[in-house]
N, CA and C atoms as an extended XYZ file, in Angstrom:
525
Properties=species:S:1:pos:R:3:atomname:S:1:resname:S:1:resid:I:1 pbc="F F F"
N        -2.886       17.923       -5.632 N   UNK     1
C        -1.547       17.590       -5.246 CA  UNK     1
C        -0.830       18.826       -5.133 C   UNK     1
N        -0.162       19.090       -4.032 N   UNK     2
C         0.348       20.405       -3.678 CA  UNK     2
C         1.386       20.952       -4.628 C   UNK     2
N         2.321       20.143       -5.157 N   UNK     3
C         3.262       20.671       -6.050 CA  UNK     3
C         3.129       20.093       -7.499 C   UNK     3
N         2.090       19.409       -7.782 N   UNK     4
C         1.750       19.030       -9.130 CA  UNK     4
C         0.758       20.027       -9.617 C   UNK     4
N         0.831       20.134      -10.963 N   UNK     5
C        -0.108       21.070      -11.608 CA  UNK     5
C        -1.477       20.323      -11.758 C   UNK     5
N        -2.480       21.127      -12.224 N   UNK     6
C        -3.818       20.604      -12.384 CA  UNK     6
C        -3.857       19.441      -13.231 C   UNK     6
N        -3.160       19.416      -14.408 N   UNK     7
C        -3.167       18.238      -15.342 CA  UNK     7
C        -2.575       16.986      -14.728 C   UNK     7
N        -1.474       17.173      -13.943 N   UNK     8
C        -0.846       15.999      -13.342 CA  UNK     8
C        -1.753       15.466      -12.214 C   UNK     8
N        -2.387       16.370      -11.476 N   UNK     9
C        -3.351       15.932      -10.408 CA  UNK     9
C        -4.462       15.247      -11.062 C   UNK     9
N        -5.027       15.697      -12.142 N   UNK    10
C        -6.162       14.962      -12.796 CA  UNK    10
C        -5.735       13.657      -13.262 C   UNK    10
N        -4.435       13.531      -13.849 N   UNK    11
C        -3.953       12.279      -14.338 CA  UNK    11
C        -3.876       11.228      -13.157 C   UNK    11
N        -3.400       11.671      -12.056 N   UNK    12
C        -3.299       10.773      -10.893 CA  UNK    12
C        -4.780       10.339      -10.419 C   UNK    12
N        -5.599       11.240      -10.297 N   UNK    13
C        -6.948       10.896       -9.900 CA  UNK    13
C        -7.685       10.033      -10.929 C   UNK    13
N        -7.370       10.224      -12.215 N   UNK    14
C        -7.979        9.407      -13.330 CA  UNK    14
C        -7.351        7.972      -13.046 C   UNK    14
N        -6.107        7.930      -12.844 N   UNK    15
C        -5.432        6.533      -12.674 CA  UNK    15
C        -6.112        5.856      -11.452 C   UNK    15
N        -6.324        6.578      -10.328 N   UNK    16
C        -6.900        5.967       -9.087 CA  UNK    16
C        -8.229        5.442       -9.375 C   UNK    16
N        -9.002        6.219      -10.150 N   UNK    17
C       -10.447        5.911      -10.341 CA  UNK    17
C       -10.607        4.590      -11.034 C   UNK    17
N        -9.578        4.075      -11.764 N   UNK    18
C        -9.785        2.853      -12.441 CA  UNK    18
C        -9.376        1.627      -11.643 C   UNK    18
N        -8.907        1.845      -10.371 N   UNK    19
C        -8.453        0.737       -9.501 CA  UNK    19
C        -9.775       -0.074       -9.101 C   UNK    19
N       -10.762        0.517       -8.544 N   UNK    20
C       -11.920       -0.270       -8.039 CA  UNK    20
C       -12.502       -1.261       -9.050 C   UNK    20
N       -12.772       -0.778      -10.350 N   UNK    21
C       -13.315       -1.695      -11.250 CA  UNK    21
C       -12.406       -2.926      -11.537 C   UNK    21
N       -11.073       -2.635      -11.535 N   UNK    22
C       -10.135       -3.714      -11.685 CA  UNK    22
C       -10.125       -4.679      -10.536 C   UNK    22
N       -10.335       -4.081       -9.338 N   UNK    23
C       -10.458       -5.005       -8.131 CA  UNK    23
C       -11.598       -5.946       -8.215 C   UNK    23
N       -12.703       -5.438       -8.838 N   UNK    24
C       -13.827       -6.317       -8.959 CA  UNK    24
C       -13.581       -7.439       -9.963 C   UNK    24
N       -12.844       -7.172      -10.975 N   UNK    25
C       -12.432       -8.231      -11.923 CA  UNK    25
C       -11.614       -9.286      -11.293 C   UNK    25
N       -10.779       -8.917      -10.363 N   UNK    26
C        -9.839       -9.911       -9.734 CA  UNK    26
C       -10.292      -10.168       -8.220 C   UNK    26
N       -11.460      -10.099       -8.084 N   UNK    27
C       -11.966      -10.222       -6.635 CA  UNK    27
C       -11.564      -11.559       -5.931 C   UNK    27
N       -11.269      -12.562       -6.694 N   UNK    28
C       -10.981      -13.797       -6.068 CA  UNK    28
C        -9.468      -14.009       -5.954 C   UNK    28
N        -8.713      -13.032       -6.376 N   UNK    29
C        -7.210      -13.185       -6.400 CA  UNK    29
C        -6.685      -12.989       -5.000 C   UNK    29
N        -6.011      -14.008       -4.551 N   UNK    30
C        -5.516      -14.134       -3.162 CA  UNK    30
C        -4.739      -12.920       -2.826 C   UNK    30
N        -3.888      -12.401       -3.724 N   UNK    31
C        -2.961      -11.338       -3.387 CA  UNK    31
C        -3.414       -9.964       -4.029 C   UNK    31
N        -4.796       -9.755       -3.961 N   UNK    32
C        -5.336       -8.513       -4.563 CA  UNK    32
C        -4.650       -7.229       -3.906 C   UNK    32
N        -4.318       -7.379       -2.664 N   UNK    33
C        -3.677       -6.263       -1.954 CA  UNK    33
C        -2.375       -5.745       -2.679 C   UNK    33
N        -1.645       -6.725       -3.151 N   UNK    34
C        -0.397       -6.304       -3.897 CA  UNK    34
C        -0.731       -5.524       -5.157 C   UNK    34
N        -1.783       -5.929       -5.865 N   UNK    35
C        -2.169       -5.276       -7.049 CA  UNK    35
C        -2.537       -3.859       -6.722 C   UNK    35
N        -3.454       -3.714       -5.720 N   UNK    36
C        -3.868       -2.337       -5.322 CA  UNK    36
C        -2.742       -1.479       -4.808 C   UNK    36
N        -1.910       -2.025       -3.927 N   UNK    37
C        -0.693       -1.309       -3.464 CA  UNK    37
C         0.204       -0.876       -4.591 C   UNK    37
N         0.440       -1.687       -5.552 N   UNK    38
C         1.256       -1.355       -6.647 CA  UNK    38
C         0.719       -0.220       -7.443 C   UNK    38
N        -0.633       -0.265       -7.664 N   UNK    39
C        -1.174        0.871       -8.459 CA  UNK    39
C        -1.216        2.189       -7.680 C   UNK    39
N        -1.481        2.073       -6.411 N   UNK    40
C        -1.375        3.344       -5.581 CA  UNK    40
C        -0.060        3.943       -5.553 C   UNK    40
N         1.029        3.144       -5.541 N   UNK    41
C         2.360        3.635       -5.389 CA  UNK    41
C         3.218        3.874       -6.634 C   UNK    41
N         2.749        3.326       -7.758 N   UNK    42
C         3.531        3.441       -8.989 CA  UNK    42
C         3.619        4.950       -9.411 C   UNK    42
N         4.393        5.171      -10.403 N   UNK    43
C         4.643        6.576      -10.835 CA  UNK    43
C         3.347        7.179      -11.330 C   UNK    43
N         2.451        6.525      -11.901 N   UNK    44
C         1.149        7.143      -12.324 CA  UNK    44
C         0.250        7.429      -11.120 C   UNK    44
N         0.499        6.775      -10.015 N   UNK    45
C        -0.258        6.977       -8.821 CA  UNK    45
C         0.315        7.986       -7.861 C   UNK    45
N         0.651        7.674       -6.569 N   UNK    46
C         1.193        8.607       -5.730 CA  UNK    46
C         2.728        8.721       -5.844 C   UNK    46
N         3.364        7.882       -6.657 N   UNK    47
C         4.837        8.009       -6.997 CA  UNK    47
C         5.630        7.863       -5.671 C   UNK    47
N         5.297        6.796       -4.875 N   UNK    48
C         6.151        6.573       -3.645 CA  UNK    48
C         7.356        5.748       -3.970 C   UNK    48
N         8.363        5.921       -3.224 N   UNK    49
C         9.578        5.168       -3.350 CA  UNK    49
C         9.389        3.688       -2.769 C   UNK    49
N         8.765        3.675       -1.592 N   UNK    50
C         8.478        2.526       -0.895 CA  UNK    50
C         7.180        2.632       -0.112 C   UNK    50
N         6.500        1.486        0.150 N   UNK    51
C         5.263        1.599        0.884 CA  UNK    51
C         5.138        0.179        1.504 C   UNK    51
N         4.582        0.090        2.712 N   UNK    52
C         4.206       -1.084        3.340 CA  UNK    52
C         2.894       -1.034        4.024 C   UNK    52
N         2.071       -2.093        3.949 N   UNK    53
C         0.789       -2.068        4.475 CA  UNK    53
C         0.613       -3.203        5.493 C   UNK    53
N         0.074       -2.848        6.645 N   UNK    54
C        -0.086       -3.808        7.728 CA  UNK    54
C        -1.551       -3.746        8.221 C   UNK    54
N        -1.953       -4.841        8.772 N   UNK    55
C        -3.305       -4.925        9.362 CA  UNK    55
C        -3.062       -5.494       10.818 C   UNK    55
N        -3.694       -4.856       11.739 N   UNK    56
C        -3.665       -5.218       13.146 CA  UNK    56
C        -5.048       -5.778       13.516 C   UNK    56
N        -5.097       -7.015       14.060 N   UNK    57
C        -6.242       -7.581       14.469 CA  UNK    57
C        -6.212       -7.916       15.959 C   UNK    57
N        -6.808       -7.104       16.800 N   UNK    58
C        -6.776       -7.396       18.273 CA  UNK    58
C        -7.377       -8.672       18.665 C   UNK    58
N        -8.362       -9.239       17.992 N   UNK    59
C        -9.047      -10.430       18.389 CA  UNK    59
C        -8.047      -11.601       18.287 C   UNK    59
N        -7.067      -11.553       17.251 N   UNK    60
C        -6.089      -12.634       17.189 CA  UNK    60
C        -4.721      -12.232       17.731 C   UNK    60
N        -4.718      -11.034       18.282 N   UNK    61
C        -3.560      -10.426       18.956 CA  UNK    61
C        -2.378      -10.470       18.007 C   UNK    61
N        -2.586       -9.965       16.755 N   UNK    62
C        -1.484       -9.944       15.808 CA  UNK    62
C        -1.549       -8.682       14.946 C   UNK    62
N        -0.366       -8.192       14.576 N   UNK    63
C        -0.169       -7.185       13.555 CA  UNK    63
C         0.646       -7.893       12.436 C   UNK    63
N         0.110       -7.917       11.278 N   UNK    64
C         0.741       -8.670       10.173 CA  UNK    64
C         1.081       -7.755        8.966 C   UNK    64
N         2.278       -7.927        8.361 N   UNK    65
C         2.568       -7.247        7.087 CA  UNK    65
C         1.776       -8.006        6.010 C   UNK    65
N         1.079       -7.187        5.199 N   UNK    66
C         0.266       -7.685        4.173 CA  UNK    66
C         0.875       -7.581        2.782 C   UNK    66
N         1.436       -6.430        2.493 N   UNK    67
C         2.085       -6.238        1.192 CA  UNK    67
C         3.022       -5.066        1.199 C   UNK    67
N         4.081       -5.197        0.385 N   UNK    68
C         5.070       -4.091        0.321 CA  UNK    68
C         5.372       -3.776       -1.184 C   UNK    68
N         5.741       -2.514       -1.300 N   UNK    69
C         6.084       -2.027       -2.622 CA  UNK    69
C         7.395       -1.194       -2.559 C   UNK    69
N         8.316       -1.532       -3.522 N   UNK    70
C         9.561       -0.780       -3.629 CA  UNK    70
C         9.775       -0.401       -5.020 C   UNK    70
N        10.097        0.830       -5.194 N   UNK    71
C        10.376        1.304       -6.688 CA  UNK    71
C        11.424        0.458       -7.317 C   UNK    71
N        12.450        0.095       -6.564 N   UNK    72
C        13.530       -0.779       -7.104 CA  UNK    72
C        13.061       -2.168       -7.647 C   UNK    72
N        11.948       -2.588       -7.096 N   UNK    73
C        11.403       -3.880       -7.605 CA  UNK    73
C        10.043       -3.746       -8.303 C   UNK    73
N         9.710       -2.599       -8.747 N   UNK    74
C         8.518       -2.269       -9.435 CA  UNK    74
C         8.323       -3.248      -10.687 C   UNK    74
N         7.102       -3.624      -10.891 N   UNK    75
C         6.755       -4.411      -12.023 CA  UNK    75
C         6.656       -3.558      -13.307 C   UNK    75
N         7.527       -3.632      -14.205 N   UNK    76
C         7.525       -2.752      -15.306 CA  UNK    76
C         7.533       -3.709      -16.707 C   UNK    76
N         6.400       -3.769      -17.233 N   UNK    77
C         6.286       -4.665      -18.449 CA  UNK    77
C         5.359       -3.900      -19.439 C   UNK    77
N         5.241       -4.504      -20.618 N   UNK    78
C         4.356       -3.844      -21.654 CA  UNK    78
C         2.924       -3.978      -21.366 C   UNK    78
N         2.476       -4.987      -20.553 N   UNK    79
C         1.114       -5.160      -20.186 CA  UNK    79
C         0.873       -4.654      -18.781 C   UNK    79
N        -0.325       -4.315      -18.492 N   UNK    80
C        -0.665       -3.806      -17.114 CA  UNK    80
C        -0.698       -5.065      -16.138 C   UNK    80
N        -0.616       -4.818      -14.993 N   UNK    81
C        -0.727       -5.889      -13.945 CA  UNK    81
C        -2.040       -6.491      -13.980 C   UNK    81
N        -3.075       -5.838      -14.406 N   UNK    82
C        -4.424       -6.345      -14.413 CA  UNK    82
C        -4.664       -7.247      -15.590 C   UNK    82
N        -3.860       -7.068      -16.670 N   UNK    83
C        -3.974       -7.872      -17.877 CA  UNK    83
C        -3.174       -9.191      -17.742 C   UNK    83
N        -2.122       -9.197      -16.911 N   UNK    84
C        -1.330      -10.375      -16.680 CA  UNK    84
C        -1.148      -10.686      -15.239 C   UNK    84
N        -2.284      -10.975      -14.556 N   UNK    85
C        -2.142      -11.206      -13.089 CA  UNK    85
C        -1.205      -12.328      -12.689 C   UNK    85
N        -1.105      -13.423      -13.518 N   UNK    86
C        -0.192      -14.465      -13.113 CA  UNK    86
C         1.267      -14.071      -13.065 C   UNK    86
N         1.616      -13.277      -14.135 N   UNK    87
C         2.990      -12.802      -14.222 CA  UNK    87
C         3.341      -11.853      -13.000 C   UNK    87
N         2.318      -10.970      -12.794 N   UNK    88
C         2.465       -9.959      -11.738 CA  UNK    88
C         2.637      -10.724      -10.326 C   UNK    88
N         1.819      -11.758      -10.099 N   UNK    89
C         1.914      -12.503       -8.879 CA  UNK    89
C         3.173      -13.251       -8.653 C   UNK    89
N         3.759      -13.813       -9.791 N   UNK    90
C         5.078      -14.478       -9.737 CA  UNK    90
C         6.105      -13.363       -9.381 C   UNK    90
N         6.031      -12.219       -9.994 N   UNK    91
C         6.957      -11.149       -9.766 CA  UNK    91
C         6.892      -10.716       -8.214 C   UNK    91
N         5.783      -10.592       -7.668 N   UNK    92
C         5.632      -10.141       -6.273 CA  UNK    92
C         6.108      -11.206       -5.382 C   UNK    92
N         5.980      -12.471       -5.746 N   UNK    93
C         6.496      -13.525       -4.842 CA  UNK    93
C         8.016      -13.485       -4.820 C   UNK    93
N         8.655      -12.947       -5.861 N   UNK    94
C        10.150      -12.830       -5.975 CA  UNK    94
C        10.622      -11.496       -5.430 C   UNK    94
N         9.740      -10.473       -5.255 N   UNK    95
C        10.089       -9.177       -4.776 CA  UNK    95
C        10.578       -9.240       -3.384 C   UNK    95
N        11.826       -9.008       -3.090 N   UNK    96
C        12.319       -9.110       -1.718 CA  UNK    96
C        11.776       -8.205       -0.756 C   UNK    96
N        11.490       -6.933       -1.042 N   UNK    97
C        10.899       -5.978       -0.126 CA  UNK    97
C         9.475       -6.470        0.247 C   UNK    97
N         8.689       -6.912       -0.739 N   UNK    98
C         7.305       -7.466       -0.475 CA  UNK    98
C         7.390       -8.575        0.499 C   UNK    98
N         8.301       -9.477        0.280 N   UNK    99
C         8.476      -10.663        1.123 CA  UNK    99
C         8.902      -10.268        2.512 C   UNK    99
N         9.737       -9.313        2.603 N   UNK   100
C        10.250       -8.812        3.923 CA  UNK   100
C         9.031       -8.231        4.775 C   UNK   100
N         8.188       -7.433        4.026 N   UNK   101
C         7.064       -6.890        4.749 CA  UNK   101
C         6.094       -7.911        5.158 C   UNK   101
N         5.891       -9.009        4.290 N   UNK   102
C         5.021      -10.071        4.587 CA  UNK   102
C         5.487      -10.989        5.804 C   UNK   102
N         6.717      -10.975        6.074 N   UNK   103
C         7.244      -11.759        7.231 CA  UNK   103
C         7.038      -11.096        8.529 C   UNK   103
N         6.697       -9.772        8.460 N   UNK   104
C         6.519       -9.078        9.782 CA  UNK   104
C         5.184       -9.565       10.457 C   UNK   104
N         5.377       -9.989       11.626 N   UNK   105
C         4.265      -10.558       12.442 CA  UNK   105
C         4.513      -10.207       13.974 C   UNK   105
N         3.717       -9.290       14.426 N   UNK   106
C         3.884       -8.805       15.832 CA  UNK   106
C         2.650       -8.954       16.600 C   UNK   106
N         2.720       -8.624       17.870 N   UNK   107
C         1.571       -8.642       18.767 CA  UNK   107
C         0.837       -7.383       18.349 C   UNK   107
N        -0.499       -7.490       18.585 N   UNK   108
C        -1.412       -6.370       18.232 CA  UNK   108
C        -1.078       -5.119       18.922 C   UNK   108
N        -1.030       -3.995       18.208 N   UNK   109
C        -0.807       -2.716       18.675 CA  UNK   109
C        -2.019       -2.260       19.561 C   UNK   109
N        -3.184       -2.613       19.085 N   UNK   110
C        -4.453       -2.182       19.726 CA  UNK   110
C        -4.585       -2.951       21.086 C   UNK   110
N        -4.297       -4.205       21.059 N   UNK   111
C        -4.415       -4.956       22.244 CA  UNK   111
C        -3.428       -4.660       23.304 C   UNK   111
N        -2.170       -4.304       22.902 N   UNK   112
C        -1.109       -4.010       23.928 CA  UNK   112
C        -1.068       -2.409       24.120 C   UNK   112
N        -1.875       -1.681       23.622 N   UNK   113
C        -1.833       -0.161       23.709 CA  UNK   113
C        -0.556        0.484       23.370 C   UNK   113
N         0.169       -0.119       22.348 N   UNK   114
C         1.395        0.517       21.910 CA  UNK   114
C         1.043        1.660       20.968 C   UNK   114
N         1.721        2.758       21.071 N   UNK   115
C         1.421        3.818       20.140 CA  UNK   115
C         1.827        3.531       18.708 C   UNK   115
N         0.926        3.903       17.657 N   UNK   116
C         1.251        3.636       16.277 CA  UNK   116
C         2.561        4.187       15.960 C   UNK   116
N         2.898        5.423       16.359 N   UNK   117
C         4.036        6.119       15.987 CA  UNK   117
C         5.252        5.410       16.394 C   UNK   117
N         5.309        4.917       17.575 N   UNK   118
C         6.462        4.147       18.003 CA  UNK   118
C         6.697        2.852       17.294 C   UNK   118
N         5.622        2.162       17.002 N   UNK   119
C         5.651        0.896       16.228 CA  UNK   119
C         6.218        1.221       14.828 C   UNK   119
N         5.604        2.267       14.192 N   UNK   120
C         5.952        2.619       12.884 CA  UNK   120
C         7.398        3.031       12.677 C   UNK   120
N         7.971        3.767       13.738 N   UNK   121
C         9.325        4.076       13.674 CA  UNK   121
C        10.248        2.856       13.729 C   UNK   121
N         9.826        1.859       14.521 N   UNK   122
C        10.596        0.687       14.550 CA  UNK   122
C        10.485       -0.157       13.220 C   UNK   122
N         9.366       -0.199       12.705 N   UNK   123
C         9.178       -0.909       11.456 CA  UNK   123
C         9.849       -0.169       10.278 C   UNK   123
N         9.756        1.091       10.262 N   UNK   124
C        10.530        1.909        9.237 CA  UNK   124
C        11.963        1.640        9.308 C   UNK   124
N        12.587        1.523       10.537 N   UNK   125
C        14.029        1.245       10.581 CA  UNK   125
C        14.344       -0.158       10.001 C   UNK   125
N        13.537       -1.096       10.500 N   UNK   126
C        13.696       -2.517       10.020 CA  UNK   126
C        13.561       -2.692        8.447 C   UNK   126
N        12.723       -1.890        7.807 N   UNK   127
C        12.509       -1.989        6.465 CA  UNK   127
C        13.321       -1.051        5.675 C   UNK   127
N        14.181       -0.274        6.253 N   UNK   128
C        15.139        0.563        5.514 CA  UNK   128
C        14.549        1.874        4.948 C   UNK   128
N        13.447        2.371        5.544 N   UNK   129
C        12.860        3.647        5.107 CA  UNK   129
C        13.790        4.763        5.675 C   UNK   129
N        13.987        5.813        4.797 N   UNK   130
C        14.773        6.912        5.189 CA  UNK   130
C        13.890        7.936        5.850 C   UNK   130
N        13.116        8.727        5.056 N   UNK   131
C        12.223        9.616        5.584 CA  UNK   131
C        10.870        9.061        5.244 C   UNK   131
N        10.089        8.944        6.245 N   UNK   132
C         8.664        8.277        6.041 CA  UNK   132
C         7.578        9.046        6.531 C   UNK   132
N         6.442        8.612        6.180 N   UNK   133
C         5.234        9.111        6.748 CA  UNK   133
C         4.327        7.839        6.868 C   UNK   133
N         3.229        8.041        7.704 N   UNK   134
C         2.313        6.870        7.815 CA  UNK   134
C         0.903        7.468        8.009 C   UNK   134
N        -0.074        6.529        7.623 N   UNK   135
C        -1.411        6.773        7.977 CA  UNK   135
C        -1.884        5.565        8.622 C   UNK   135
N        -2.890        5.768        9.493 N   UNK   136
C        -3.594        4.599       10.214 CA  UNK   136
C        -5.102        4.896       10.208 C   UNK   136
N        -5.827        3.809       10.182 N   UNK   137
C        -7.287        3.900       10.102 CA  UNK   137
C        -7.891        2.723       10.590 C   UNK   137
N        -9.102        2.746       10.990 N   UNK   138
C        -9.926        1.624       11.545 CA  UNK   138
C       -10.683        0.964       10.324 C   UNK   138
N       -10.861       -0.301       10.385 N   UNK   139
C       -11.473       -1.049        9.338 CA  UNK   139
C       -12.622       -1.849        9.998 C   UNK   139
N       -13.376       -2.638        9.183 N   UNK   140
C       -14.360       -3.468        9.654 CA  UNK   140
C       -13.815       -4.578       10.545 C   UNK   140
N       -14.607       -5.158       11.350 N   UNK   141
C       -14.342       -6.262       12.328 CA  UNK   141
C       -13.296       -5.896       13.289 C   UNK   141
N       -13.253       -4.648       13.656 N   UNK   142
C       -12.304       -4.011       14.655 CA  UNK   142
C       -10.828       -4.106       14.215 C   UNK   142
N       -10.506       -4.338       12.957 N   UNK   143
C        -9.196       -4.370       12.478 CA  UNK   143
C        -8.709       -3.017       12.339 C   UNK   143
N        -7.385       -2.789       12.219 N   UNK   144
C        -6.780       -1.500       12.118 CA  UNK   144
C        -5.690       -1.607       11.087 C   UNK   144
N        -5.667       -0.603       10.217 N   UNK   145
C        -4.611       -0.621        9.156 CA  UNK   145
C        -3.485        0.435        9.429 C   UNK   145
N        -2.322        0.092        9.006 N   UNK   146
C        -1.269        0.998        9.024 CA  UNK   146
C        -0.626        0.944        7.672 C   UNK   146
N        -0.383        2.198        7.062 N   UNK   147
C         0.226        2.361        5.769 CA  UNK   147
C         1.453        3.257        5.990 C   UNK   147
N         2.585        2.683        5.699 N   UNK   148
C         3.890        3.338        5.883 CA  UNK   148
C         4.458        3.596        4.423 C   UNK   148
N         4.978        4.807        4.225 N   UNK   149
C         5.374        5.155        2.943 CA  UNK   149
C         6.623        6.136        2.920 C   UNK   149
N         7.336        6.052        1.840 N   UNK   150
C         8.409        6.977        1.597 CA  UNK   150
C         8.236        7.612        0.171 C   UNK   150
N         8.236        9.021        0.189 N   UNK   151
C         8.090        9.644       -1.115 CA  UNK   151
C         9.237        9.506       -2.108 C   UNK   151
N         8.946        9.628       -3.364 N   UNK   152
C        10.090        9.450       -4.404 CA  UNK   152
C        10.694       10.779       -4.686 C   UNK   152
N         9.913       11.790       -4.502 N   UNK   153
C        10.401       13.155       -4.999 CA  UNK   153
C         9.798       14.216       -4.166 C   UNK   153
N         9.982       15.476       -4.624 N   UNK   154
C         9.328       16.574       -3.873 CA  UNK   154
C         7.930       16.741       -4.060 C   UNK   154
N         7.363       15.998       -5.008 N   UNK   155
C         5.949       16.070       -5.239 CA  UNK   155
C         5.209       15.470       -4.061 C   UNK   155
N         4.372       16.318       -3.542 N   UNK   156
C         3.631       15.903       -2.385 CA  UNK   156
C         2.096       15.767       -2.633 C   UNK   156
N         1.691       14.518       -2.738 N   UNK   157
C         0.195       14.421       -2.883 CA  UNK   157
C        -0.471       14.929       -1.709 C   UNK   157
N        -1.666       15.506       -1.881 N   UNK   158
C        -2.447       15.968       -0.775 CA  UNK   158
C        -2.875       14.822        0.144 C   UNK   158
N        -2.931       15.227        1.516 N   UNK   159
C        -3.336       14.178        2.471 CA  UNK   159
C        -4.653       13.591        2.114 C   UNK   159
N        -5.528       14.413        1.638 N   UNK   160
C        -6.907       13.931        1.346 CA  UNK   160
C        -6.883       12.907        0.247 C   UNK   160
N        -6.181       13.253       -0.831 N   UNK   161
C        -6.062       12.205       -1.900 CA  UNK   161
C        -5.374       10.946       -1.511 C   UNK   161
N        -4.344       10.980       -0.719 N   UNK   162
C        -3.731        9.784       -0.261 CA  UNK   162
C        -4.564        8.974        0.680 C   UNK   162
N        -5.172        9.590        1.599 N   UNK   163
C        -6.111        8.866        2.577 CA  UNK   163
C        -7.243        8.245        1.778 C   UNK   163
N        -7.825        8.944        0.885 N   UNK   164
C        -8.896        8.412        0.147 CA  UNK   164
C        -8.396        7.281       -0.743 C   UNK   164
N        -7.274        7.408       -1.384 N   UNK   165
C        -6.743        6.290       -2.184 CA  UNK   165
C        -6.428        5.079       -1.421 C   UNK   165
N        -5.665        5.211       -0.402 N   UNK   166
C        -5.208        3.968        0.328 CA  UNK   166
C        -6.283        3.347        1.004 C   UNK   166
N        -7.493        3.954        1.193 N   UNK   167
C        -8.649        3.331        1.817 CA  UNK   167
C        -9.076        2.113        0.975 C   UNK   167
N        -8.733        2.051       -0.273 N   UNK   168
C        -9.065        0.987       -1.172 CA  UNK   168
C        -8.500       -0.327       -0.622 C   UNK   168
N        -7.336       -0.186        0.050 N   UNK   169
C        -6.760       -1.430        0.593 CA  UNK   169
C        -7.661       -2.101        1.606 C   UNK   169
N        -8.573       -1.318        2.260 N   UNK   170
C        -9.487       -1.946        3.219 CA  UNK   170
C       -10.463       -2.884        2.580 C   UNK   170
N       -10.584       -2.809        1.246 N   UNK   171
C       -11.589       -3.652        0.536 CA  UNK   171
C       -11.038       -4.921       -0.001 C   UNK   171
N        -9.630       -5.077        0.238 N   UNK   172
C        -8.983       -6.309       -0.185 CA  UNK   172
C        -9.140       -7.428        0.858 C   UNK   172
N        -9.350       -8.649        0.364 N   UNK   173
C        -9.407       -9.757        1.317 CA  UNK   173
C        -8.069      -10.010        1.907 C   UNK   173
N        -8.084      -10.446        3.195 N   UNK   174
C        -6.794      -10.811        3.861 CA  UNK   174
C        -6.677      -12.343        3.950 C   UNK   174
N        -5.483      -12.716        3.590 N   UNK   175
C        -5.204      -14.237        3.611 CA  UNK   175
C        -4.009      -14.453        4.444 C   UNK   175
């Protein structure tokens, strides 16, 4: 991490390394993506202020908001989200930013040849992002992911760590 020290970087990578085994424990959870997104974005993770995850499916001609994270609506309890999945799921159903992301449903960017950057700019404005960045990548079944984020501080995680971390979202089932 560019502005974090070695200990802080190690702590973040340690945190991220525990996500995959937890995903396996909750593999049948419908909203697994929300769990993974929360862990990626929380203070122990990449420490993002906001993030939104979208999947574009050209076969069905749709781009759908899958999950959203907002620091203002972060799940903060004495137990981890993995230990109390029901409580976390209820919390996420009530999280306004998550629900706003999930209501986004547009035509496929891939099918209509719209540039990712133009679409992301529009979505960032709609979702109230101030300064944002995004990553996009191809997934199985010709799906395409878009991850939109806003940093919380001057700490800048390395692109490599963020890209590798957010790729975990590709392993979550889509409902």
